[in-house]
mmCIF file of C-alpha atoms in Angstrom:
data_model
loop_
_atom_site.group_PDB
_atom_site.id
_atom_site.type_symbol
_atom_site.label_atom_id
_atom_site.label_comp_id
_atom_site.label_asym_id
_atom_site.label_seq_id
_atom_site.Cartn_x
_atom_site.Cartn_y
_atom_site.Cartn_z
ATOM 1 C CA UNK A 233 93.918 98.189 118.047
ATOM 2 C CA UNK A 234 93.121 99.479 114.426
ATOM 3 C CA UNK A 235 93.603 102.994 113.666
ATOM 4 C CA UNK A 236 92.619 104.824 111.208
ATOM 5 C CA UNK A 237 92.963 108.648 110.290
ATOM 6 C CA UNK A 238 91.867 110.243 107.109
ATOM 7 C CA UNK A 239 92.889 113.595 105.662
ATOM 8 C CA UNK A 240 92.938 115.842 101.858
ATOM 9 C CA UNK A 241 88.877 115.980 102.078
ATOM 10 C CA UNK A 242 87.845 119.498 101.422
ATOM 11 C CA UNK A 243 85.291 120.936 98.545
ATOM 12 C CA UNK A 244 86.031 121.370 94.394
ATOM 13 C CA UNK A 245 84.463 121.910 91.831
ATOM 14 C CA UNK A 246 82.866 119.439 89.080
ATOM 15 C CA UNK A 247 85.721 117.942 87.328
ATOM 16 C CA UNK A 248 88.203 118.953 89.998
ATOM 17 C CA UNK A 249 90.700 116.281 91.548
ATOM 18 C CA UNK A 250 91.370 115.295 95.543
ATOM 19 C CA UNK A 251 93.590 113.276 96.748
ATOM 20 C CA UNK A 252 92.610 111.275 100.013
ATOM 21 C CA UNK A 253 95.333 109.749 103.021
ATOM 22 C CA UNK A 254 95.005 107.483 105.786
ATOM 23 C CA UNK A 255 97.262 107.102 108.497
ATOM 24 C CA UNK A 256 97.028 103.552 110.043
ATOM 25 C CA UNK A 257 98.192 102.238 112.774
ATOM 26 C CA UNK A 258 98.121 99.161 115.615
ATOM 27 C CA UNK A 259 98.006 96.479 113.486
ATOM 28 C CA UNK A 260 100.075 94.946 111.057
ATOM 29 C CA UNK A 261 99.029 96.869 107.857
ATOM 30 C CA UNK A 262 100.848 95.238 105.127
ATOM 31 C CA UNK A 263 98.968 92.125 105.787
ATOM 32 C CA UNK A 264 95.462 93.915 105.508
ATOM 33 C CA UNK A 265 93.503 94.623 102.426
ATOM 34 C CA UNK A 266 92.479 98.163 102.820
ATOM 35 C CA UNK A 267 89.998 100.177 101.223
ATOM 36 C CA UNK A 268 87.731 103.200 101.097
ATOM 37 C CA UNK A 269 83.608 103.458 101.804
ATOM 38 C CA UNK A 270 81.694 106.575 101.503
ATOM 39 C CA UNK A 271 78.700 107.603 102.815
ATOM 40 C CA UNK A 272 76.177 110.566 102.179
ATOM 41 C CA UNK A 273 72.592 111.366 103.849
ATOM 42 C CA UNK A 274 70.587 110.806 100.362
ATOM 43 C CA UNK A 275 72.398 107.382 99.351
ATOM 44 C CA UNK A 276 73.147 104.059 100.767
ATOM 45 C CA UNK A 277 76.996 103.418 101.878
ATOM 46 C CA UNK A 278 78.902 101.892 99.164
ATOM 47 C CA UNK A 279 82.288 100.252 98.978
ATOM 48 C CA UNK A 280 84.896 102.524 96.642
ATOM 49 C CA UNK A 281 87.823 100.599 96.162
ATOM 50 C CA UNK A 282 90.293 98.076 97.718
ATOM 51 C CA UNK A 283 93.795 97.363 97.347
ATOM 52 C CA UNK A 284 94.967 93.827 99.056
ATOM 53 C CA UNK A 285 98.296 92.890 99.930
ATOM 54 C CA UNK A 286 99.772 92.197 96.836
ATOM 55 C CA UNK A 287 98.767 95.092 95.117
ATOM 56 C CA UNK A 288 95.246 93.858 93.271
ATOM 57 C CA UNK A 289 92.670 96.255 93.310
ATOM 58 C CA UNK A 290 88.818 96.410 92.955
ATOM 59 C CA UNK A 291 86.730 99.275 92.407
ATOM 60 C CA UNK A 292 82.919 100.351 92.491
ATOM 61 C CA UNK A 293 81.572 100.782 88.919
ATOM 62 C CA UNK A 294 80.444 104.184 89.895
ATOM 63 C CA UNK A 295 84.411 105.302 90.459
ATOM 64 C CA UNK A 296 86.367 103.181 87.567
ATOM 65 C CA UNK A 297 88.474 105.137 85.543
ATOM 66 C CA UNK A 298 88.553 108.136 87.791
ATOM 67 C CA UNK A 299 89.536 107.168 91.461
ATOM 68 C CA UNK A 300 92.858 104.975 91.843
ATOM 69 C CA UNK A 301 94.146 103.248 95.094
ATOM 70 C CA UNK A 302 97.050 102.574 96.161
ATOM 71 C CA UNK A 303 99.160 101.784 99.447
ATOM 72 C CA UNK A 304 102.594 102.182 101.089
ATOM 73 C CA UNK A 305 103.430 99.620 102.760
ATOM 74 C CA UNK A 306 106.441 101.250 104.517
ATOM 75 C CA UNK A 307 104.864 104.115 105.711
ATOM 76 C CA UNK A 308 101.798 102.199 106.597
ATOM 77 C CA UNK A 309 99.420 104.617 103.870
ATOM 78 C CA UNK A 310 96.686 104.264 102.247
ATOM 79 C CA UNK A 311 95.869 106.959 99.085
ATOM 80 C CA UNK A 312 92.871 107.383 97.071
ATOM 81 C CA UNK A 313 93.297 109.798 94.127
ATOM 82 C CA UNK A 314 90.330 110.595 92.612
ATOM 83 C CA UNK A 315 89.866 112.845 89.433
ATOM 84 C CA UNK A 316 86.948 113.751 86.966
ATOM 85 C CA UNK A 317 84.707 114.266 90.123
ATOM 86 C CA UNK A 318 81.147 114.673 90.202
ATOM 87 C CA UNK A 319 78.666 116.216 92.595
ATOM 88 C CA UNK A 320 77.174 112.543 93.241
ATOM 89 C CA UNK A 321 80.807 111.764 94.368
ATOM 90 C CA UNK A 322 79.791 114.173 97.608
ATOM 91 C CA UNK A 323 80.398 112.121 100.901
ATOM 92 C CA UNK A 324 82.103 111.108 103.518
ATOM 93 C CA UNK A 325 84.650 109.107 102.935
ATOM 94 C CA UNK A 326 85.981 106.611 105.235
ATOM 95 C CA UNK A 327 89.358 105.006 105.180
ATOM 96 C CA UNK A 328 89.061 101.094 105.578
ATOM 97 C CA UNK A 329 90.657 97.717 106.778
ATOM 98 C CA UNK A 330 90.016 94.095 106.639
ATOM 99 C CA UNK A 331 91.665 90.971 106.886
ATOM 100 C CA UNK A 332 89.592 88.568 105.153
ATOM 101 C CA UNK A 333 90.297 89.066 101.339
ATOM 102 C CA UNK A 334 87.388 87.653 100.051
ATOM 103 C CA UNK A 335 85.682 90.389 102.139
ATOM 104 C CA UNK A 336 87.523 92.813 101.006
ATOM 105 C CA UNK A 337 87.045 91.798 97.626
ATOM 106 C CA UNK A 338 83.100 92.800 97.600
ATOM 107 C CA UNK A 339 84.321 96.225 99.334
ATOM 108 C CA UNK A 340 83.182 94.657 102.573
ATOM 109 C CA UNK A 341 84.930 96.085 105.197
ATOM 110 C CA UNK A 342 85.804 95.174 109.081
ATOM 111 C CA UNK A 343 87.473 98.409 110.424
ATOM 112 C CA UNK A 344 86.841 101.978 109.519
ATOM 113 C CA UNK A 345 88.209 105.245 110.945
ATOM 114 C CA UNK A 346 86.388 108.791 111.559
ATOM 115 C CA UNK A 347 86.263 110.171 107.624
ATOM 116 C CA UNK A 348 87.078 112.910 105.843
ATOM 117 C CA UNK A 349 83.767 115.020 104.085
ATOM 118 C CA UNK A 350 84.310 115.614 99.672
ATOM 119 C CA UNK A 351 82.448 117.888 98.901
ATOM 120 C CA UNK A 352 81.802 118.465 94.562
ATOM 121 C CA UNK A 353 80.007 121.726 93.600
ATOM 122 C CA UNK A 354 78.394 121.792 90.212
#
């Protein structure tokens, strides 16, 4: 069973950095591509980033340059630094797996865990 546990959410200011975790578990993770979605009341969900297994990445236009993802395979962790943030960047933010790459490619996502709530103050 995938799980998925989030963590380093909290509130900052505009221009402030966070860096995200996820803890996964119950499935082998160094096969999955794994990612991050956000979601927030006034917008539509949107895919953030993924990271597959060999280390290629993909990122919304709305985070390039700014957020980074990467993974550790041997302590089965997921990381999303993310720097130069804006208020828009205010969501939840969900932690993310999936095994089909081409998925995972468009930020498509099979597997998500509880979030963790970014908050960016103006």
């Amino acid at each position: 069973q995938v799980q998925l546990v989030e963590s380093g959410g909290g509130s900052v200011q505009a221009g402030g950095s966070l860096r995200l975790s996820c803890a996964a578990s119950g499935f082998t993770y160094s096969s999955y591509c794994m990612g991050w979605f956000r979601q927030s009341p006034e917008k539509e969900g949107e895919g953030v980033a993924s990271i597959d297994n060999t280390g290629s990445t993909k990122y919304a236009d709305s985070v390039k340059g700014r957020f980074t993802i990467s993974r550790d395979n041997a302590k089965n962790t997921l990381y999303l630094q993310m720097n130069s943030l804006k208020p828009e960047d205010t969501a939840m933010y969900y932690c993310a797996a999936e095994l089909a790459w081409v998925r995972c490619s468009s930020l498509v996502f099979g597997y998500w865990g509880q979030g963790t709530q970014v908050i960016v103050s103006s």
